[in-house]
């Protein structure tokens, strides 16, 4: 068997800055989600617009009441209170204020959120709901 020049590594010395590089690497791994959150939120709202245009636009609009109410300013608005829309009694009487949490519950199961409401559509996928909510949040006026 031949001796390899790589068999004896006793002459190898670790550079002094390895511990510092290691700590910077760990810091980057910990901070990466926070550093990318803003870019991720933007991409969610872009995907949310695509979802809105493909799934919601048949009944809703941002600016106009259609079969369903307009979504302009939906955040922090009490359910059943979009101007000029004729809501079901269940929504008119609901004591719910639209937020990320309440919109997520609503989109997941409108009937469980407000029994007796009239919306016959739900969004089962959590990421789809989050993306739709990110898109709608862009139109908050409050």
Coordinates of N, CA, C and O in Angstrom, one line a residue:
X1 N 0.8 -1.2 0.0 CA 0.0 0.0 0.0 C 0.9 1.2 0.0 O 1.9 1.3 0.7
X2 N 0.6 2.2 -0.8 CA 1.4 3.4 -0.9 C 0.9 4.4 0.1 O -0.2 4.5 0.4
X3 N 1.9 5.2 0.5 CA 1.6 6.3 1.4 C 1.1 7.5 0.6 O 1.7 7.9 -0.3
X4 N 0.0 8.0 1.1 CA -0.5 9.2 0.5 C -0.1 10.4 1.2 O 0.1 10.4 2.4
X5 N 0.1 11.5 0.5 CA 0.5 12.7 1.2 C -0.6 13.3 2.1 O -0.4 14.1 3.0
X6 N -1.8 12.7 1.9 CA -3.0 13.1 2.7 C -3.2 12.3 4.0 O -4.0 12.6 4.8
X7 N -2.3 11.2 4.1 CA -2.5 10.4 5.3 C -2.0 11.1 6.6 O -2.6 10.9 7.7
X8 N -1.1 11.9 6.5 CA -0.6 12.6 7.7 C -1.1 14.1 7.7 O -0.6 14.9 6.9
X9 N -2.0 14.4 8.5 CA -2.6 15.7 8.6 C -2.1 16.5 9.8 O -2.7 17.5 10.1
X10 N -1.1 16.0 10.5 CA -0.6 16.6 11.7 C -0.1 18.0 11.4 O -0.1 18.8 12.3
X11 N 0.3 18.3 10.2 CA 0.8 19.6 9.9 C -0.3 20.6 9.6 O -0.1 21.8 9.5
X12 N -1.5 20.1 9.5 CA -2.7 21.0 9.2 C -3.1 21.7 10.4 O -3.3 21.1 11.5
X13 N -3.3 23.0 10.3 CA -3.7 23.8 11.4 C -5.0 24.5 11.0 O -5.1 25.1 9.9
X14 N -6.0 24.5 11.8 CA -7.3 25.1 11.5 C -7.1 26.7 11.6 O -6.5 27.2 12.6
X15 N -7.6 27.4 10.6 CA -7.5 28.8 10.7 C -8.2 29.4 11.9 O -9.2 28.8 12.3
X16 N -7.7 30.4 12.4 CA -8.3 31.0 13.6 C -9.7 31.6 13.5 O -10.4 31.7 14.4
X17 N -10.1 31.9 12.2 CA -11.4 32.6 12.0 C -12.5 31.6 11.8 O -13.6 31.9 11.6
X18 N -12.2 30.3 11.9 CA -13.3 29.3 11.7 C -14.4 29.4 12.8 O -15.6 29.4 12.5
X19 N -14.1 29.6 14.1 CA -15.1 29.8 15.1 C -16.0 31.0 14.8 O -17.2 31.0 14.9
X20 N -15.4 32.1 14.3 CA -16.1 33.3 14.0 C -17.0 33.0 12.8 O -18.2 33.4 12.8
X21 N -16.5 32.3 11.8 CA -17.4 32.0 10.6 C -18.5 31.1 11.0 O -19.6 31.2 10.5
X22 N -18.2 30.2 11.9 CA -19.3 29.3 12.4 C -20.4 30.1 13.1 O -21.6 29.8 12.8
X23 N -20.0 31.0 13.9 CA -21.0 31.8 14.6 C -21.8 32.7 13.6 O -23.0 32.9 13.8
X24 N -21.2 33.2 12.6 CA -21.9 34.0 11.6 C -22.8 33.1 10.8 O -24.0 33.5 10.5
X25 N -22.4 31.9 10.5 CA -23.3 30.9 9.8 C -24.5 30.6 10.6 O -25.7 30.6 10.1
X26 N -24.3 30.3 11.9 CA -25.5 30.0 12.8 C -26.4 31.2 12.9 O -27.6 31.1 12.8
X27 N -25.9 32.4 13.0 CA -26.7 33.7 13.1 C -27.5 33.8 11.8 O -28.7 34.1 11.8
X28 N -26.9 33.5 10.6 CA -27.6 33.6 9.4 C -28.7 32.6 9.3 O -29.8 33.0 8.9
X29 N -28.5 31.4 9.7 CA -29.5 30.4 9.7 C -30.7 30.8 10.6 O -31.9 30.7 10.3
X30 N -30.4 31.4 11.8 CA -31.4 31.8 12.7 C -32.2 33.0 12.1 O -33.4 33.1 12.2
X31 N -31.5 33.9 11.5 CA -32.1 35.2 11.1 C -32.7 35.1 9.7 O -33.5 35.9 9.3
X32 N -32.4 34.0 8.9 CA -32.9 33.9 7.5 C -34.4 34.1 7.4 O -34.9 34.8 6.5
X33 N -35.2 33.4 8.2 CA -36.7 33.6 8.1 C -37.1 35.0 8.3 O -37.9 35.5 7.5
X34 N -36.5 35.7 9.2 CA -36.9 37.1 9.4 C -36.4 38.0 8.3 O -37.1 38.9 7.9
X35 N -35.2 37.7 7.7 CA -34.7 38.5 6.6 C -35.5 38.3 5.4 O -35.6 39.2 4.5
X36 N -36.1 37.1 5.2 CA -36.9 36.9 4.0 C -38.4 37.0 4.1 O -39.1 36.9 3.2
X37 N -38.9 37.4 5.3 CA -40.3 37.5 5.6 C -41.0 38.5 4.7 O -42.0 38.2 4.1
X38 N -40.4 39.7 4.5 CA -41.0 40.7 3.6 C -41.1 40.2 2.2 O -42.2 40.4 1.6
X39 N -40.1 39.6 1.7 CA -40.1 39.1 0.3 C -41.2 38.0 0.2 O -41.9 37.9 -0.8
X40 N -41.2 37.1 1.2 CA -42.2 36.1 1.2 C -43.6 36.6 1.2 O -44.5 36.1 0.5
X41 N -43.9 37.6 2.1 CA -45.2 38.2 2.2 C -45.6 38.8 0.8 O -46.8 38.7 0.4
X42 N -44.7 39.4 0.1 CA -45.0 40.0 -1.2 C -45.4 38.9 -2.2 O -46.3 39.0 -2.9
X43 N -44.6 37.8 -2.2 CA -44.9 36.7 -3.1 C -46.2 36.1 -2.7 O -47.0 35.6 -3.6
X44 N -46.6 36.0 -1.4 CA -47.9 35.5 -1.0 C -49.0 36.4 -1.6 O -50.0 35.8 -2.1
X45 N -48.9 37.7 -1.5 CA -49.9 38.5 -2.0 C -50.1 38.4 -3.6 O -51.1 38.5 -4.1
X46 N -48.9 38.2 -4.2 CA -49.0 38.0 -5.7 C -49.7 36.7 -6.0 O -50.6 36.7 -6.9
X47 N -49.4 35.7 -5.3 CA -50.1 34.4 -5.5 C -51.6 34.6 -5.1 O -52.5 34.0 -5.7
X48 N -51.8 35.3 -4.0 CA -53.1 35.6 -3.5 C -54.0 36.3 -4.6 O -55.2 36.0 -4.8
X49 N -53.4 37.2 -5.4 CA -54.1 37.9 -6.5 C -54.5 36.8 -7.5 O -55.6 36.8 -8.0
X50 N -53.6 35.9 -7.8 CA -53.9 34.9 -8.8 C -55.0 34.0 -8.3 O -55.9 33.7 -9.1
X51 N -55.0 33.6 -7.1 CA -56.0 32.8 -6.5 C -57.4 33.6 -6.5 O -58.4 33.0 -6.8
X52 N -57.3 34.9 -6.1 CA -58.5 35.7 -6.1 C -59.1 35.8 -7.5 O -60.3 35.6 -7.7
X53 N -58.3 36.0 -8.5 CA -58.8 36.1 -9.9 C -59.3 34.8 -10.4 O -60.2 34.8 -11.2
X54 N -58.8 33.7 -9.9 CA -59.3 32.4 -10.4 C -60.5 31.8 -9.6 O -61.3 31.1 -10.1
X55 N -60.5 32.2 -8.3 CA -61.5 31.6 -7.5 C -62.6 32.5 -6.9 O -63.7 32.0 -6.6
X56 N -62.3 33.8 -6.8 CA -63.2 34.7 -6.0 C -64.0 35.6 -7.0 O -65.0 36.1 -6.6
X57 N -63.3 36.0 -8.1 CA -63.8 37.0 -8.9 C -65.2 36.8 -9.5 O -65.9 37.8 -9.9
X58 N -65.6 35.6 -9.6 CA -67.0 35.3 -10.1 C -68.1 35.9 -9.2 O -69.1 36.3 -9.7
X59 N -67.8 36.0 -7.9 CA -68.8 36.6 -7.0 C -68.3 37.9 -6.4 O -69.2 38.6 -5.9
X60 N -67.0 38.1 -6.3 CA -66.5 39.3 -5.6 C -65.7 40.2 -6.4 O -65.2 39.8 -7.5
X61 N -65.5 41.4 -6.0 CA -64.6 42.4 -6.6 C -64.0 43.2 -5.4 O -64.5 43.2 -4.3
X62 N -62.9 43.8 -5.7 CA -62.3 44.6 -4.6 C -63.1 45.9 -4.4 O -63.4 46.2 -3.3
X63 N -63.6 46.5 -5.5 CA -64.2 47.8 -5.5 C -65.8 47.8 -5.6 O -66.4 48.8 -5.3
X64 N -66.4 46.7 -6.1 CA -67.8 46.7 -6.3 C -68.5 45.5 -5.7 O -67.9 44.4 -5.7
X65 N -69.7 45.7 -5.2 CA -70.5 44.6 -4.8 C -71.0 43.9 -6.0 O -71.4 44.4 -7.0
X66 N -71.0 42.6 -5.9 CA -71.5 41.7 -6.9 C -72.4 40.7 -6.2 O -73.2 41.1 -5.4
X67 N -72.3 39.4 -6.6 CA -73.1 38.4 -5.9 C -72.7 38.4 -4.4 O -73.5 38.3 -3.5
X68 N -71.4 38.7 -4.2 CA -70.8 38.8 -2.8 C -70.4 40.3 -2.7 O -70.2 41.0 -3.6
X69 N -70.1 40.7 -1.4 CA -69.7 42.1 -1.2 C -68.3 42.4 -1.7 O -67.5 41.6 -1.8
X70 N -68.1 43.7 -1.9 CA -66.7 44.2 -2.2 C -65.8 44.0 -1.1 O -66.2 44.0 0.1
X71 N -64.5 43.8 -1.4 CA -63.5 43.5 -0.4 C -62.6 44.7 0.0 O -61.8 44.5 0.8
X72 N -62.8 45.8 -0.7 CA -62.0 47.0 -0.3 C -62.2 47.3 1.2 O -63.4 47.4 1.7
X73 N -61.2 47.4 1.9 CA -61.3 47.8 3.4 C -61.8 46.7 4.3 O -62.4 47.0 5.3
X74 N -61.7 45.5 3.9 CA -62.3 44.4 4.7 C -61.7 44.2 6.0 O -62.3 43.9 7.0
X75 N -60.4 44.5 6.1 CA -59.7 44.3 7.4 C -60.2 45.3 8.4 O -60.3 46.5 8.1
X76 N -60.4 44.9 9.6 CA -60.9 45.7 10.8 C -62.4 46.1 10.6 O -62.8 47.0 11.3
X77 N -63.0 45.6 9.6 CA -64.5 46.0 9.3 C -65.3 44.9 10.0 O -64.9 43.7 9.9
X78 N -66.4 45.3 10.6 CA -67.3 44.3 11.2 C -68.0 43.5 10.0 O -68.3 44.0 9.0
X79 N -68.1 42.2 10.2 CA -68.7 41.3 9.2 C -70.2 41.8 9.0 O -70.8 42.3 9.9
X80 N -70.6 41.8 7.7 CA -71.9 42.2 7.3 C -72.1 43.7 7.2 O -73.2 44.2 7.3
X81 N -71.0 44.5 7.1 CA -71.1 45.9 7.1 C -70.5 46.6 5.9 O -70.3 47.8 5.9
X82 N -70.2 45.9 4.8 CA -69.7 46.6 3.6 C -70.9 47.5 3.0 O -72.0 47.0 2.9
X83 N -70.6 48.7 2.8 CA -71.6 49.7 2.3 C -72.3 49.2 1.0 O -71.7 48.7 0.1
X84 N -73.7 49.3 1.1 CA -74.5 49.0 -0.1 C -74.7 47.6 -0.4 O -75.3 47.2 -1.5
X85 N -74.3 46.6 0.4 CA -74.5 45.2 0.1 C -75.6 44.7 1.0 O -75.7 45.0 2.2
X86 N -76.5 43.8 0.4 CA -77.6 43.2 1.2 C -77.2 41.9 1.7 O -77.2 40.9 1.0
X87 N -76.8 41.9 3.0 CA -76.3 40.7 3.6 C -77.4 39.8 4.1 O -78.5 40.2 4.4
X88 N -77.0 38.5 4.4 CA -77.9 37.6 5.1 C -78.1 38.1 6.5 O -77.2 38.8 7.0
X89 N -79.2 37.7 7.1 CA -79.4 38.1 8.5 C -78.3 37.6 9.4 O -77.9 38.3 10.3
X90 N -77.7 36.4 9.1 CA -76.6 35.8 9.9 C -75.4 36.8 9.9 O -74.8 37.0 11.0
X91 N -75.1 37.3 8.7 CA -73.9 38.2 8.7 C -74.2 39.6 9.2 O -73.4 40.2 9.9
X92 N -75.5 40.1 9.0 CA -75.9 41.4 9.5 C -75.7 41.4 11.1 O -75.4 42.4 11.7
X93 N -76.1 40.2 11.7 CA -76.1 40.1 13.1 C -74.8 39.6 13.7 O -74.7 39.5 15.0
X94 N -73.8 39.3 12.9 CA -72.6 38.7 13.4 C -71.8 39.8 14.2 O -71.8 40.9 13.8
X95 N -71.1 39.3 15.2 CA -70.3 40.2 16.1 C -68.8 40.0 15.8 O -68.0 40.1 16.6
X96 N -68.5 39.7 14.5 CA -67.2 39.3 14.1 C -66.5 40.5 13.4 O -67.2 41.2 12.6
X97 N -65.3 40.8 13.7 CA -64.5 41.8 13.0 C -63.5 41.0 12.1 O -62.8 40.1 12.6
X98 N -63.3 41.4 10.9 CA -62.4 40.8 10.0 C -60.9 41.1 10.3 O -60.5 42.2 10.3
X99 N -60.2 40.0 10.5 CA -58.8 40.1 10.8 C -58.1 38.8 10.1 O -58.9 38.1 9.5
X100 N -56.8 38.7 10.2 CA -56.2 37.5 9.5 C -56.8 36.2 10.1 O -57.1 35.3 9.4
X101 N -57.0 36.2 11.4 CA -57.5 35.0 12.1 C -59.0 34.7 11.7 O -59.3 33.6 11.4
X102 N -59.8 35.8 11.7 CA -61.2 35.5 11.4 C -61.4 35.2 9.9 O -62.3 34.4 9.6
X103 N -60.7 35.9 9.1 CA -60.8 35.6 7.7 C -60.3 34.2 7.4 O -60.9 33.5 6.5
X104 N -59.3 33.7 8.1 CA -58.8 32.4 7.9 C -59.9 31.4 8.2 O -60.2 30.4 7.5
X105 N -60.5 31.6 9.4 CA -61.6 30.7 9.8 C -62.7 30.8 8.8 O -63.3 29.7 8.5
X106 N -63.1 31.9 8.4 CA -64.2 32.1 7.4 C -63.9 31.4 6.1 O -64.8 30.7 5.6
X107 N -62.7 31.6 5.6 CA -62.4 31.0 4.3 C -62.3 29.5 4.4 O -62.7 28.7 3.5
X108 N -61.9 29.0 5.6 CA -61.8 27.5 5.8 C -63.2 26.9 5.9 O -63.5 25.9 5.3
X109 N -64.1 27.6 6.6 CA -65.5 27.1 6.8 C -66.4 28.2 7.1 O -66.7 28.5 8.3
X110 N -67.0 28.8 6.1 CA -67.9 29.9 6.4 C -69.1 29.5 7.3 O -69.5 30.3 8.2
X111 N -69.6 28.4 7.1 CA -70.8 27.9 7.9 C -70.5 27.7 9.3 O -71.2 28.0 10.2
X112 N -69.3 27.2 9.6 CA -68.9 27.0 11.0 C -68.5 28.3 11.6 O -68.8 28.5 12.8
X113 N -68.1 29.3 10.9 CA -67.7 30.6 11.4 C -68.9 31.4 11.7 O -69.0 32.0 12.8
X114 N -69.8 31.5 10.8 CA -71.1 32.2 11.0 C -72.2 31.3 10.4 O -72.6 31.4 9.2
X115 N -72.8 30.5 11.3 CA -73.9 29.7 10.9 C -75.1 30.5 10.3 O -75.5 31.5 10.7
X116 N -75.6 30.0 9.1 CA -76.7 30.6 8.5 C -76.3 31.6 7.4 O -77.2 32.2 6.7
X117 N -75.0 31.8 7.2 CA -74.5 32.7 6.1 C -74.8 32.1 4.7 O -75.3 30.9 4.6
X118 N -74.6 32.8 3.7 CA -75.0 32.4 2.4 C -73.8 32.0 1.4 O -74.1 31.6 0.3
X119 N -72.6 32.1 1.9 CA -71.4 31.8 1.0 C -71.3 30.3 0.9 O -71.1 29.6 1.9
X120 N -71.3 29.8 -0.3 CA -71.2 28.4 -0.6 C -69.9 27.9 -1.0 O -69.7 26.9 -1.7
X121 N -68.8 28.6 -0.7 CA -67.5 28.3 -1.1 C -66.5 28.3 0.1 O -66.6 29.2 0.9
X122 N -65.6 27.4 0.1 CA -64.5 27.4 1.1 C -63.2 27.1 0.5 O -63.1 26.7 -0.6
X123 N -62.1 27.4 1.3 CA -60.8 27.2 0.8 C -60.1 26.3 1.8 O -59.8 26.7 2.9
X124 N -59.9 25.0 1.4 CA -59.4 24.0 2.4 C -57.9 24.2 2.7 O -57.4 23.8 3.8
X125 N -57.1 24.6 1.7 CA -55.7 24.7 1.8 C -55.2 25.9 2.6 O -55.5 27.0 2.2
X126 N -54.5 25.7 3.7 CA -54.0 26.8 4.6 C -53.2 27.8 3.9 O -53.3 29.0 4.1
X127 N -52.3 27.3 3.0 CA -51.4 28.3 2.2 C -52.2 29.1 1.3 O -52.0 30.3 1.2
X128 N -53.2 28.5 0.6 CA -54.1 29.3 -0.3 C -54.8 30.4 0.5 O -54.9 31.5 0.1
X129 N -55.3 30.0 1.7 CA -56.0 31.0 2.6 C -55.1 32.1 3.0 O -55.4 33.3 2.9
X130 N -53.9 31.8 3.4 CA -52.9 32.8 3.8 C -52.5 33.7 2.6 O -52.4 34.9 2.8
X131 N -52.4 33.2 1.4 CA -52.1 34.0 0.2 C -53.3 34.9 -0.1 O -53.1 36.1 -0.4
X132 N -54.5 34.4 -0.1 CA -55.7 35.2 -0.3 C -55.7 36.4 0.7 O -56.0 37.5 0.4
X133 N -55.5 36.1 2.0 CA -55.6 37.1 3.0 C -54.5 38.1 2.8 O -54.7 39.3 3.0
X134 N -53.3 37.7 2.4 CA -52.2 38.7 2.2 C -52.6 39.6 1.0 O -52.3 40.8 1.1
X135 N -53.3 39.1 0.0 CA -53.7 39.9 -1.1 C -54.8 40.9 -0.6 O -54.7 42.1 -0.8
X136 N -55.8 40.4 0.1 CA -56.9 41.3 0.6 C -56.4 42.4 1.6 O -56.9 43.5 1.6
X137 N -55.3 42.0 2.3 CA -54.8 43.0 3.3 C -54.2 44.2 2.6 O -54.2 45.3 3.2
X138 N -53.8 44.1 1.4 CA -53.3 45.2 0.6 C -54.3 46.3 0.4 O -54.0 47.4 0.1
X139 N -55.6 45.9 0.5 CA -56.7 46.8 0.2 C -57.4 47.3 1.5 O -58.5 47.8 1.5
X140 N -56.6 47.2 2.6 CA -57.2 47.7 3.9 C -57.1 49.2 3.9 O -56.0 49.8 3.6
X141 N -58.1 49.8 4.3 CA -58.1 51.3 4.4 C -58.1 51.8 5.9 O -58.2 52.9 6.1
X142 N -58.1 50.8 6.8 CA -58.1 51.2 8.2 C -56.9 50.8 8.9 O -56.2 49.9 8.6

